[in-house]
Short mmCIF file of C-alpha atoms in Angstrom, two decimals:
data_model
loop_
_atom_site.label_atom_id
_atom_site.label_comp_id
_atom_site.label_asym_id
_atom_site.label_seq_id
_atom_site.Cartn_x
_atom_site.Cartn_y
_atom_site.Cartn_z
CA MET A 1 -6.47 -26.70 15.71
CA TYR A 2 -9.29 -24.51 13.97
CA ARG A 3 -11.17 -24.63 16.71
CA LEU A 4 -8.59 -22.58 19.00
CA TYR A 5 -7.87 -20.27 16.17
CA GLY A 6 -11.73 -19.72 15.97
CA ALA A 7 -12.58 -19.23 19.82
CA LEU A 8 -9.19 -17.16 20.24
CA LEU A 9 -10.30 -14.85 17.20
CA PHE A 10 -14.18 -14.56 18.47
CA LEU A 11 -12.56 -13.40 22.02
CA ALA A 12 -10.51 -10.64 19.77
CA TRP A 13 -13.64 -9.53 17.91
CA ALA A 14 -15.39 -9.51 21.16
CA ALA A 15 -13.04 -7.26 22.78
CA VAL A 16 -12.29 -4.33 20.61
CA LEU A 17 -15.82 -4.15 18.65
CA PRO A 18 -16.79 -2.74 21.86
CA CYS A 19 -13.46 0.20 21.89
CA GLN A 20 -14.46 0.60 17.98
CA MET A 21 -17.94 1.80 18.59
CA LEU A 22 -16.67 3.89 21.55
CA MET A 23 -13.90 5.79 19.38
CA THR A 24 -16.35 5.95 16.59
CA VAL A 25 -18.63 8.25 19.48
CA LEU A 26 -15.76 9.88 20.37
CA LYS A 27 -14.47 10.46 17.08
CA ARG A 28 -17.83 11.04 14.93
CA THR A 29 -17.81 8.72 12.49
CA SER A 30 -19.29 5.98 11.17
CA LEU A 31 -19.99 3.27 12.71
CA PRO A 32 -18.25 -0.37 12.00
CA PRO A 33 -19.74 -2.31 9.14
CA LEU A 34 -20.67 -4.96 11.51
CA ARG A 35 -23.60 -7.13 8.56
CA GLU A 36 -20.21 -7.06 6.40
CA ARG A 37 -18.34 -8.21 8.70
CA LEU A 38 -21.01 -10.95 9.31
CA GLY A 39 -20.37 -11.77 5.71
CA HIS A 40 -23.32 -10.11 4.22
CA LEU A 41 -23.08 -8.69 0.78
CA PRO A 42 -23.47 -5.12 0.15
CA ALA A 43 -26.23 -3.69 -2.08
CA GLY A 44 -25.08 -4.17 -5.33
CA ALA A 45 -23.04 -6.90 -4.95
CA ALA A 46 -22.97 -9.24 -8.19
CA GLY A 47 -21.87 -12.80 -7.96
CA GLY A 48 -19.67 -14.98 -10.80
CA GLY A 49 -16.85 -12.50 -10.29
CA PHE A 50 -13.45 -11.73 -8.77
CA TRP A 51 -12.84 -10.97 -5.65
CA ILE A 52 -9.95 -9.03 -4.64
CA HIS A 53 -8.73 -8.25 -1.07
CA ALA A 54 -6.65 -5.55 -0.13
CA VAL A 55 -6.33 -4.55 3.33
CA SER A 56 -5.00 -0.95 3.47
CA VAL A 57 -4.46 2.02 0.68
CA GLY A 58 -0.77 0.99 -0.61
CA GLU A 59 -3.06 -2.25 -1.78
CA VAL A 60 -5.45 -0.39 -2.65
CA ARG A 61 -3.76 1.00 -5.08
CA LEU A 62 -2.55 -1.96 -6.30
CA ALA A 63 -6.06 -3.77 -7.12
CA LEU A 64 -6.91 -0.20 -8.76
CA SER A 65 -4.79 -0.94 -10.76
CA LEU A 66 -5.29 -4.23 -11.71
CA LEU A 67 -8.62 -4.07 -12.89
CA PRO A 68 -8.40 -2.33 -16.30
CA SER A 69 -6.44 -5.16 -17.23
CA LEU A 70 -8.04 -7.79 -15.24
CA ARG A 71 -11.22 -6.99 -17.31
CA ARG A 72 -9.85 -7.26 -20.12
CA ARG A 73 -9.37 -10.56 -19.63
CA PHE A 74 -11.97 -11.93 -17.97
CA PRO A 75 -14.27 -9.30 -19.85
CA GLY A 76 -18.23 -9.20 -17.74
CA ALA A 77 -16.53 -10.81 -14.70
CA PRO A 78 -17.95 -8.33 -11.86
CA VAL A 79 -15.36 -7.87 -9.20
CA HIS A 80 -15.80 -7.40 -5.37
CA LEU A 81 -13.35 -5.49 -3.23
CA THR A 82 -12.76 -6.03 0.66
CA THR A 83 -10.76 -4.13 2.74
CA GLY A 84 -9.19 -3.57 6.80
CA THR A 85 -9.52 -0.06 7.00
CA ALA A 86 -11.07 2.95 6.44
CA THR A 87 -9.06 4.66 4.56
CA GLY A 88 -7.77 2.27 2.28
CA ARG A 89 -11.91 2.01 1.34
CA ALA A 90 -12.35 5.77 0.94
CA LEU A 91 -9.81 5.29 -1.51
CA ALA A 92 -11.74 2.07 -3.72
CA ALA A 93 -14.35 4.59 -3.96
CA THR A 94 -12.64 6.73 -5.33
CA GLY A 95 -11.56 4.63 -7.77
CA GLY A 96 -11.31 6.36 -11.28
CA ALA A 97 -13.80 6.04 -14.43
CA ALA A 98 -14.13 1.93 -13.82
CA PRO A 99 -13.73 0.91 -9.77
CA PRO A 100 -14.67 -2.28 -8.13
CA GLU A 101 -19.09 -3.17 -8.66
CA SER A 102 -18.42 -3.45 -4.83
CA ILE A 103 -16.85 -3.01 -2.08
CA ALA A 104 -16.98 -4.18 1.79
CA ALA A 105 -15.19 -4.69 4.61
CA LEU A 106 -12.72 -8.22 5.01
CA PRO A 107 -15.63 -10.32 7.24
CA PHE A 108 -14.76 -11.86 10.49
CA ASP A 109 -12.47 -15.30 9.66
CA LEU A 110 -15.27 -17.80 11.11
CA PRO A 111 -16.22 -20.24 8.88
CA PHE A 112 -20.25 -18.69 9.40
CA ALA A 113 -19.13 -15.65 8.22
CA MET A 114 -16.57 -16.32 5.54
CA GLY A 115 -19.23 -19.10 4.24
CA ARG A 116 -21.61 -16.59 3.93
CA LEU A 117 -19.97 -14.06 1.89
CA LEU A 118 -18.38 -16.64 -0.36
CA ASP A 119 -21.93 -18.90 -0.83
CA GLY A 120 -23.20 -15.38 -1.88
CA LEU A 121 -20.24 -14.15 -4.25
CA ARG A 122 -19.71 -17.81 -5.61
CA PRO A 123 -16.21 -16.11 -6.97
CA ARG A 124 -14.19 -17.71 -10.09
CA ALA A 125 -11.21 -16.87 -8.29
CA ILE A 126 -9.90 -15.00 -5.18
CA LEU A 127 -6.96 -12.19 -5.42
CA ILE A 128 -5.59 -11.42 -1.60
CA LEU A 129 -2.77 -8.66 -2.46
CA GLU A 130 0.32 -9.30 -0.47
CA THR A 131 0.44 -11.68 2.52
CA GLU A 132 -2.67 -12.24 4.50
CA ILE A 133 -3.29 -15.70 5.65
CA TRP A 134 -6.77 -16.50 6.83
CA PRO A 135 -6.95 -19.63 7.82
CA ASN A 136 -10.56 -20.59 7.69
CA LEU A 137 -11.35 -18.68 4.25
CA LEU A 138 -8.08 -20.73 2.68
CA ARG A 139 -9.68 -23.86 4.27
CA LEU A 140 -13.16 -22.90 2.99
CA CYS A 141 -11.73 -22.46 -0.35
CA ALA A 142 -10.03 -25.63 -0.54
CA ARG A 143 -13.15 -27.18 0.30
CA ARG A 144 -14.98 -25.76 -2.05
CA GLY A 145 -13.02 -25.77 -4.99
CA VAL A 146 -12.37 -21.95 -5.21
CA PRO A 147 -9.12 -20.64 -6.11
CA VAL A 148 -6.79 -18.22 -4.31
CA ILE A 149 -4.64 -16.83 -5.61
CA LEU A 150 -1.75 -14.87 -2.94
CA VAL A 151 -0.22 -11.38 -5.39
CA ASN A 152 2.68 -9.36 -5.33
CA GLY A 153 3.40 -11.20 -2.04
CA ARG A 154 6.12 -10.20 0.45
CA ILE A 155 7.82 -11.66 3.80
CA SER A 156 9.95 -8.70 5.13
CA PRO A 157 13.25 -10.15 7.06
CA ARG A 158 11.45 -8.52 10.22
CA SER A 159 8.35 -10.04 9.33
CA TYR A 160 9.80 -13.72 9.22
CA PRO A 161 10.67 -14.34 12.10
CA ARG A 162 6.89 -13.86 13.36
CA TYR A 163 5.49 -16.23 10.70
CA ARG A 164 7.95 -18.81 11.60
CA ALA A 165 6.78 -18.59 15.46
CA LEU A 166 3.58 -20.03 13.38
CA GLY A 167 5.04 -22.61 11.51
CA LEU A 168 2.95 -25.37 12.04
CA PHE A 169 -0.62 -23.42 12.17
CA LEU A 170 0.99 -22.42 8.66
CA ARG A 171 1.94 -25.53 7.22
CA ARG A 172 -1.58 -26.59 7.49
CA ALA A 173 -3.28 -23.16 6.34
CA LEU A 174 -1.24 -22.15 3.11
CA PRO A 175 -2.49 -25.68 1.07
CA GLY A 176 -5.41 -23.81 0.82
CA VAL A 177 -3.31 -21.35 -1.55
CA SER A 178 -3.45 -21.92 -5.57
CA LEU A 179 -1.00 -20.03 -6.57
CA PHE A 180 1.34 -17.86 -4.60
CA GLY A 181 2.80 -14.59 -6.63
CA MET A 182 5.87 -13.19 -4.71
CA GLN A 183 7.81 -10.30 -5.46
CA SER A 184 11.32 -11.08 -5.36
CA ARG A 185 13.63 -15.33 -4.81
CA GLU A 186 13.66 -14.10 -0.93
CA ASP A 187 10.01 -13.90 -0.96
CA ALA A 188 9.27 -17.16 -2.90
CA ASP A 189 11.79 -18.65 -1.05
CA ARG A 190 10.36 -17.91 2.49
CA ILE A 191 7.50 -19.17 1.99
CA VAL A 192 8.37 -21.92 0.93
CA SER A 193 10.48 -22.24 4.24
CA LEU A 194 6.72 -21.77 6.05
CA GLY A 195 5.32 -24.60 3.98
CA ALA A 196 4.79 -23.20 1.00
CA ASP A 197 4.38 -26.19 -2.27
CA GLU A 198 6.88 -25.02 -4.51
CA ARG A 199 5.27 -25.86 -7.24
CA ARG A 200 2.69 -23.47 -6.46
CA VAL A 201 5.12 -20.70 -6.13
CA ARG A 202 6.13 -18.21 -8.54
CA VAL A 203 8.04 -15.15 -8.79
CA THR A 204 6.18 -12.32 -10.30
CA GLY A 205 8.17 -9.12 -9.30
CA ASN A 206 6.55 -6.01 -7.40
CA LEU A 207 3.48 -4.70 -9.07
CA LYS A 208 4.13 -1.16 -7.73
CA PHE A 209 6.33 -1.16 -10.74
CA ASP A 210 3.93 -1.35 -13.22
CA LEU A 211 2.13 1.77 -11.53
CA ALA A 212 1.41 4.66 -13.82
CA PRO A 213 2.34 7.28 -12.64
CA PRO A 214 -0.44 10.51 -11.54
CA GLN A 215 -1.21 12.47 -14.51
CA ALA A 216 -0.73 15.68 -13.11
CA ASP A 217 0.38 19.35 -14.75
CA ARG A 218 2.86 20.13 -12.59
CA GLN A 219 3.13 23.40 -13.37
CA GLY A 220 -0.85 23.67 -12.73
CA VAL A 221 -0.68 22.16 -9.41
CA ARG A 222 2.18 24.39 -8.34
CA ARG A 223 0.13 27.24 -9.56
CA ARG A 224 -2.83 25.73 -7.21
CA LEU A 225 -0.81 25.63 -4.85
CA GLY A 226 0.20 29.59 -5.74
CA LEU A 227 4.61 28.62 -5.54
CA GLU A 228 6.14 31.04 -7.07
CA ASP A 229 9.10 30.31 -10.22
CA GLY A 230 11.88 28.80 -8.97
CA ALA A 231 10.70 28.11 -5.18
CA PRO A 232 11.85 24.17 -4.30
CA LEU A 233 8.51 21.62 -2.89
CA PHE A 234 9.89 19.38 -0.51
CA VAL A 235 7.06 17.28 -0.65
CA ALA A 236 7.38 14.42 2.99
CA GLY A 237 5.31 11.85 1.72
CA SER A 238 3.49 9.17 3.69
CA THR A 239 5.21 10.33 7.44
CA ALA A 240 5.06 8.22 10.29
CA ALA A 241 4.33 9.57 14.03
CA GLY A 242 7.21 10.67 15.41
CA GLU A 243 9.15 11.23 12.36
CA GLU A 244 7.97 15.27 11.81
CA PRO A 245 10.64 16.67 14.01
CA ALA A 246 12.85 15.37 11.49
CA VAL A 247 11.52 16.56 8.58
CA LEU A 248 10.46 20.36 10.24
CA GLU A 249 14.32 20.05 11.10
CA ALA A 250 15.52 19.17 7.52
CA PHE A 251 13.00 21.95 6.12
CA ALA A 252 14.60 24.42 8.38
CA ALA A 253 18.01 23.69 7.30
CA LEU A 254 16.60 24.34 3.83
CA ARG A 255 14.79 27.39 4.59
CA ARG A 256 17.76 28.91 5.58
CA SER A 257 19.76 28.57 2.18
CA HIS A 258 16.18 28.81 -0.12
CA PRO A 259 14.10 31.72 1.61
CA SER A 260 11.47 30.35 -0.87
CA ALA A 261 11.30 26.88 -0.15
CA ARG A 262 7.52 25.24 0.86
CA LEU A 263 6.34 21.67 2.79
CA VAL A 264 4.17 19.44 2.22
CA LEU A 265 3.63 17.21 4.92
CA ALA A 266 1.37 14.38 4.45
CA PRO A 267 0.84 11.73 7.42
CA ARG A 268 0.42 8.16 6.12
CA HIS A 269 -3.16 7.80 8.75
CA PRO A 270 -5.64 10.52 8.87
CA GLU A 271 -5.20 10.47 13.26
CA ASN A 272 -1.60 12.19 12.59
CA PHE A 273 -2.89 15.03 10.43
CA ALA A 274 -3.64 17.12 13.82
CA ALA A 275 -0.66 16.20 15.63
CA ALA A 276 1.58 17.15 12.51
CA GLN A 277 -0.07 20.66 12.45
CA ARG A 278 0.51 21.09 16.16
CA LEU A 279 3.86 20.31 15.30
CA ALA A 280 4.79 22.56 12.02
CA ARG A 281 2.69 25.51 14.04
CA ALA A 282 5.24 24.96 17.32
CA ALA A 283 8.42 25.40 15.34
CA GLY A 284 7.00 28.74 13.90
CA HIS A 285 6.11 28.24 10.18
CA ALA A 286 2.36 29.52 8.79
CA VAL A 287 0.94 26.11 8.55
CA VAL A 288 -2.73 25.33 6.14
CA LEU A 289 -4.36 22.55 5.81
CA TRP A 290 -5.25 21.29 2.21
CA SER A 291 -8.73 20.61 2.71
CA ARG A 292 -9.32 24.62 3.52
CA TYR A 293 -6.44 25.89 1.08
CA ALA A 294 -8.01 23.42 -1.62
CA ALA A 295 -11.87 25.16 -0.73
CA ALA A 296 -10.45 28.42 -1.17
CA GLY A 297 -11.87 27.48 -5.36
CA SER A 298 -8.42 29.64 -6.66
CA ALA A 299 -5.55 29.85 -6.82
CA PRO A 300 -3.77 32.54 -4.65
CA ALA A 301 -1.27 34.14 -6.20
CA ARG A 302 1.47 33.42 -3.64
CA ALA A 303 1.12 30.48 -1.33
CA SER A 304 0.14 31.62 2.29
CA PHE A 305 1.87 28.57 3.78
CA ASP A 306 5.23 27.81 4.72
CA VAL A 307 3.74 23.90 5.99
CA LEU A 308 1.04 22.52 3.96
CA VAL A 309 -0.53 19.40 5.90
CA LEU A 310 -2.18 16.97 3.33
CA ASP A 311 -5.44 16.21 5.26
CA ALA A 312 -6.81 13.73 2.33
CA MET A 313 -6.82 11.00 1.01
CA GLY A 314 -5.28 10.02 -2.83
CA VAL A 315 -3.46 13.39 -2.83
CA LEU A 316 -0.51 12.46 -2.85
CA PRO A 317 0.96 11.63 -6.24
CA GLU A 318 -0.39 14.86 -7.51
CA ILE A 319 1.56 16.84 -5.08
CA TYR A 320 4.59 14.37 -5.59
CA ALA A 321 4.81 15.79 -8.92
CA ALA A 322 4.92 19.23 -7.94
CA SER A 323 7.44 18.40 -6.05
CA ASP A 324 11.43 18.91 -6.34
CA LEU A 325 12.49 17.31 -3.14
CA VAL A 326 11.18 14.02 -2.00
CA PHE A 327 11.48 12.57 1.69
CA VAL A 328 9.00 8.73 2.10
CA GLY A 329 8.49 8.28 5.54
CA GLY A 330 7.86 5.70 7.97
CA SER A 331 11.46 5.26 7.50
CA LEU A 332 13.24 6.99 10.29
CA VAL A 333 11.21 4.65 12.83
CA ARG A 334 10.92 1.33 12.15
CA ARG A 335 7.31 0.78 9.97
CA GLY A 336 9.59 -0.21 7.42
CA GLY A 337 9.21 2.19 5.01
CA HIS A 338 5.96 2.97 2.29
CA ASN A 339 6.17 3.68 -1.06
CA VAL A 340 9.24 5.10 -2.66
CA LEU A 341 8.49 3.62 -6.41
CA GLU A 342 5.60 6.64 -6.94
CA PRO A 343 8.28 9.62 -7.14
CA ALA A 344 10.63 7.21 -8.34
CA ALA A 345 8.18 7.30 -11.31
CA LEU A 346 7.67 10.98 -11.56
CA GLY A 347 11.41 11.71 -12.14
CA ARG A 348 12.21 12.93 -8.04
CA PRO A 349 15.57 11.15 -6.53
CA VAL A 350 14.06 9.72 -3.49
CA LEU A 351 14.97 10.17 0.28
CA PHE A 352 14.19 7.60 3.08
CA GLY A 353 15.73 6.51 6.82
CA PRO A 354 17.40 3.59 7.52
CA HIS A 355 14.31 1.86 8.00
CA MET A 356 12.57 0.00 4.96
CA GLU A 357 12.18 -3.69 5.43
CA ASN A 358 9.04 -3.82 3.40
CA PHE A 359 10.77 -2.26 0.14
CA ARG A 360 14.05 -3.90 0.07
CA ALA A 361 14.55 -4.27 -3.52
CA ALA A 362 13.06 -1.03 -4.47
CA LEU A 363 15.96 0.95 -2.31
CA GLU A 364 18.98 -0.96 -3.28
CA ALA A 365 18.02 -0.39 -6.72
CA LEU A 366 17.59 2.87 -5.95
CA THR A 367 20.48 3.64 -4.17
CA ALA A 368 22.91 1.59 -6.17
CA ALA A 369 21.04 4.05 -9.01
CA GLY A 370 22.25 6.69 -7.61
CA ALA A 371 18.87 7.82 -7.39
CA GLY A 372 18.12 6.70 -3.97
CA PHE A 373 19.52 8.40 -0.18
CA VAL A 374 19.20 7.09 3.22
CA ALA A 375 19.14 9.79 5.94
CA ARG A 376 19.43 8.59 9.96
CA ASP A 377 18.14 11.56 11.30
CA GLY A 378 17.00 15.60 10.66
CA ASP A 379 20.10 16.67 10.36
CA GLU A 380 21.76 14.79 7.44
CA LEU A 381 18.39 14.80 5.60
CA GLY A 382 18.65 18.77 5.48
CA ARG A 383 22.37 17.91 4.30
CA LEU A 384 20.59 15.37 1.55
CA LEU A 385 18.60 18.39 1.04
CA LEU A 386 20.56 21.31 0.16
CA ARG A 387 23.07 18.82 -1.75
CA LEU A 388 20.72 17.84 -4.06
CA LEU A 389 19.47 21.56 -4.96
CA SER A 390 23.28 22.39 -5.65
CA ASP A 391 23.95 19.84 -7.76
CA ARG A 392 22.23 21.07 -10.65
CA ALA A 393 23.64 18.09 -13.03
CA GLY A 394 23.76 16.00 -9.93
CA TYR A 395 19.58 16.74 -9.55
CA ALA A 396 19.19 15.86 -13.11
CA VAL A 397 21.63 12.46 -13.63
CA ALA A 398 19.75 11.49 -9.83
CA SER A 399 16.39 12.04 -11.89
CA ALA A 400 17.05 10.06 -15.11
CA MET A 401 17.74 7.27 -13.15
CA ALA A 402 15.40 7.01 -10.45
CA ARG A 403 12.97 6.93 -13.99
CA ARG A 404 14.91 4.54 -15.49
CA VAL A 405 14.85 1.64 -12.35
CA VAL A 406 11.54 1.88 -12.52
CA GLU A 407 11.24 1.10 -16.45
CA ALA A 408 13.38 -1.59 -16.31
CA ASN A 409 11.34 -3.54 -13.60
CA ARG A 410 8.06 -3.14 -15.34
CA GLY A 411 6.21 -6.17 -15.82
CA ALA A 412 4.88 -7.55 -12.68
CA LEU A 413 1.39 -6.68 -14.13
CA ASP A 414 1.08 -9.14 -16.77
CA ARG A 415 3.23 -11.85 -14.89
CA THR A 416 0.81 -11.38 -12.27
CA LEU A 417 -1.93 -11.79 -15.20
CA ALA A 418 -1.00 -15.39 -16.38
CA LEU A 419 -0.78 -16.30 -12.67
CA VAL A 420 -4.46 -15.45 -12.44
CA GLU A 421 -5.28 -17.12 -16.02
CA GLU A 422 -3.11 -19.69 -14.97
CA ALA A 423 -5.14 -20.76 -11.60
CA LEU A 424 -8.46 -20.44 -13.57
CA ALA A 425 -6.98 -23.60 -16.30
CA PRO A 426 -9.27 -25.96 -16.07
CA ALA A 427 -6.85 -29.26 -14.36
CA PRO A 428 -6.30 -32.35 -17.06
CA ALA A 429 -8.02 -35.11 -16.56
CA PRO A 430 -6.41 -38.51 -14.93
CA GLY A 431 -3.84 -39.88 -17.15
CA LEU A 432 -3.48 -37.06 -19.48
CA GLN A 433 -0.42 -35.71 -17.99
CA ASP A 434 1.61 -38.46 -19.66
CA ALA A 435 -0.41 -39.40 -22.60
CA ARG A 436 1.44 -39.26 -25.96
CA PRO A 437 0.25 -38.55 -28.73
#
């Protein structure tokens, strides 16, 4: 079975790599890091520490939040971070005061590539954010005695049938995971049904509740944007292709009642920046890009835009801090939604579409507290925006409850660190488990 998997994976990459190289030429971006994909360590990488894998932006943000506590618990242990996307890598490279010691692309899940990286890193443990199952990596780690810990694991109702279709294969791969830290009891039950040993499964909670709110100066950000006092700022964060028309429809309704309102449109993926800009202009709005606006160097006396397209990664949290109204995308289309807890931690009532399978527990907690609101289309989104702005007392309650939901669910970080310590604890000697003094 592993030989068949390896052959299929090799053929898939043989087809994908030429396409990637062509796209890099057309888009004038950098070539895929082939040496890293083959398991070669980047310059400056050190062995004997931790290897963390975080596929994209959301997971990288969680990985960076783990680093300070991980280093306090395990001083001197270097961290090597692998990612699966260019945007995730870019965020990792700007990882604040204490970024990972080294960053690279995840190697192909082929024995020679994964084995080469393991030989170079000699990791004490591997932490995999959320649910990424790489069979050859797990098999190699089991042979070498390297603990693998699944951190912040989740299996959504939407993805569960796809995992079940791979049931026989997963039952052979999952024993290579030392411990599973799952977000909820439902996630834990699903991973056990797929073949995980229930004795290795823990419910640790969702690390996103433990992310620190951005230390942004709300008024400072608003001055930087040139927003006058009292001008409502509507932020549509992490939008997916196909959601912009609904967001712009809702914004038009908001502007009819509040002409000073402004919109920040933040597509999830860089390839959607240009399309978002075109759609906003086609709707008759004055549009600017964040990159050009920020490059001006001095704050304007008055905002020169109706719609600002956020064409940069890592800036959205501080824009949320300046907002009055927030919609989180990937939820009006079938993408499963994105992180609603970032704006909630800042005390913002959160609006989202009906497709929030990836954040079901957070959605339920926010809606039950009166701090989360579901909009099924642009018309309903517009009506919710107007309702929140017109009811000051209701807005204040929703804001307070959003913060309370986040604070009440913290604790996953400590439980995750305890999971790492458990995985690294020496196994009891044979025959001593039942010894009596």
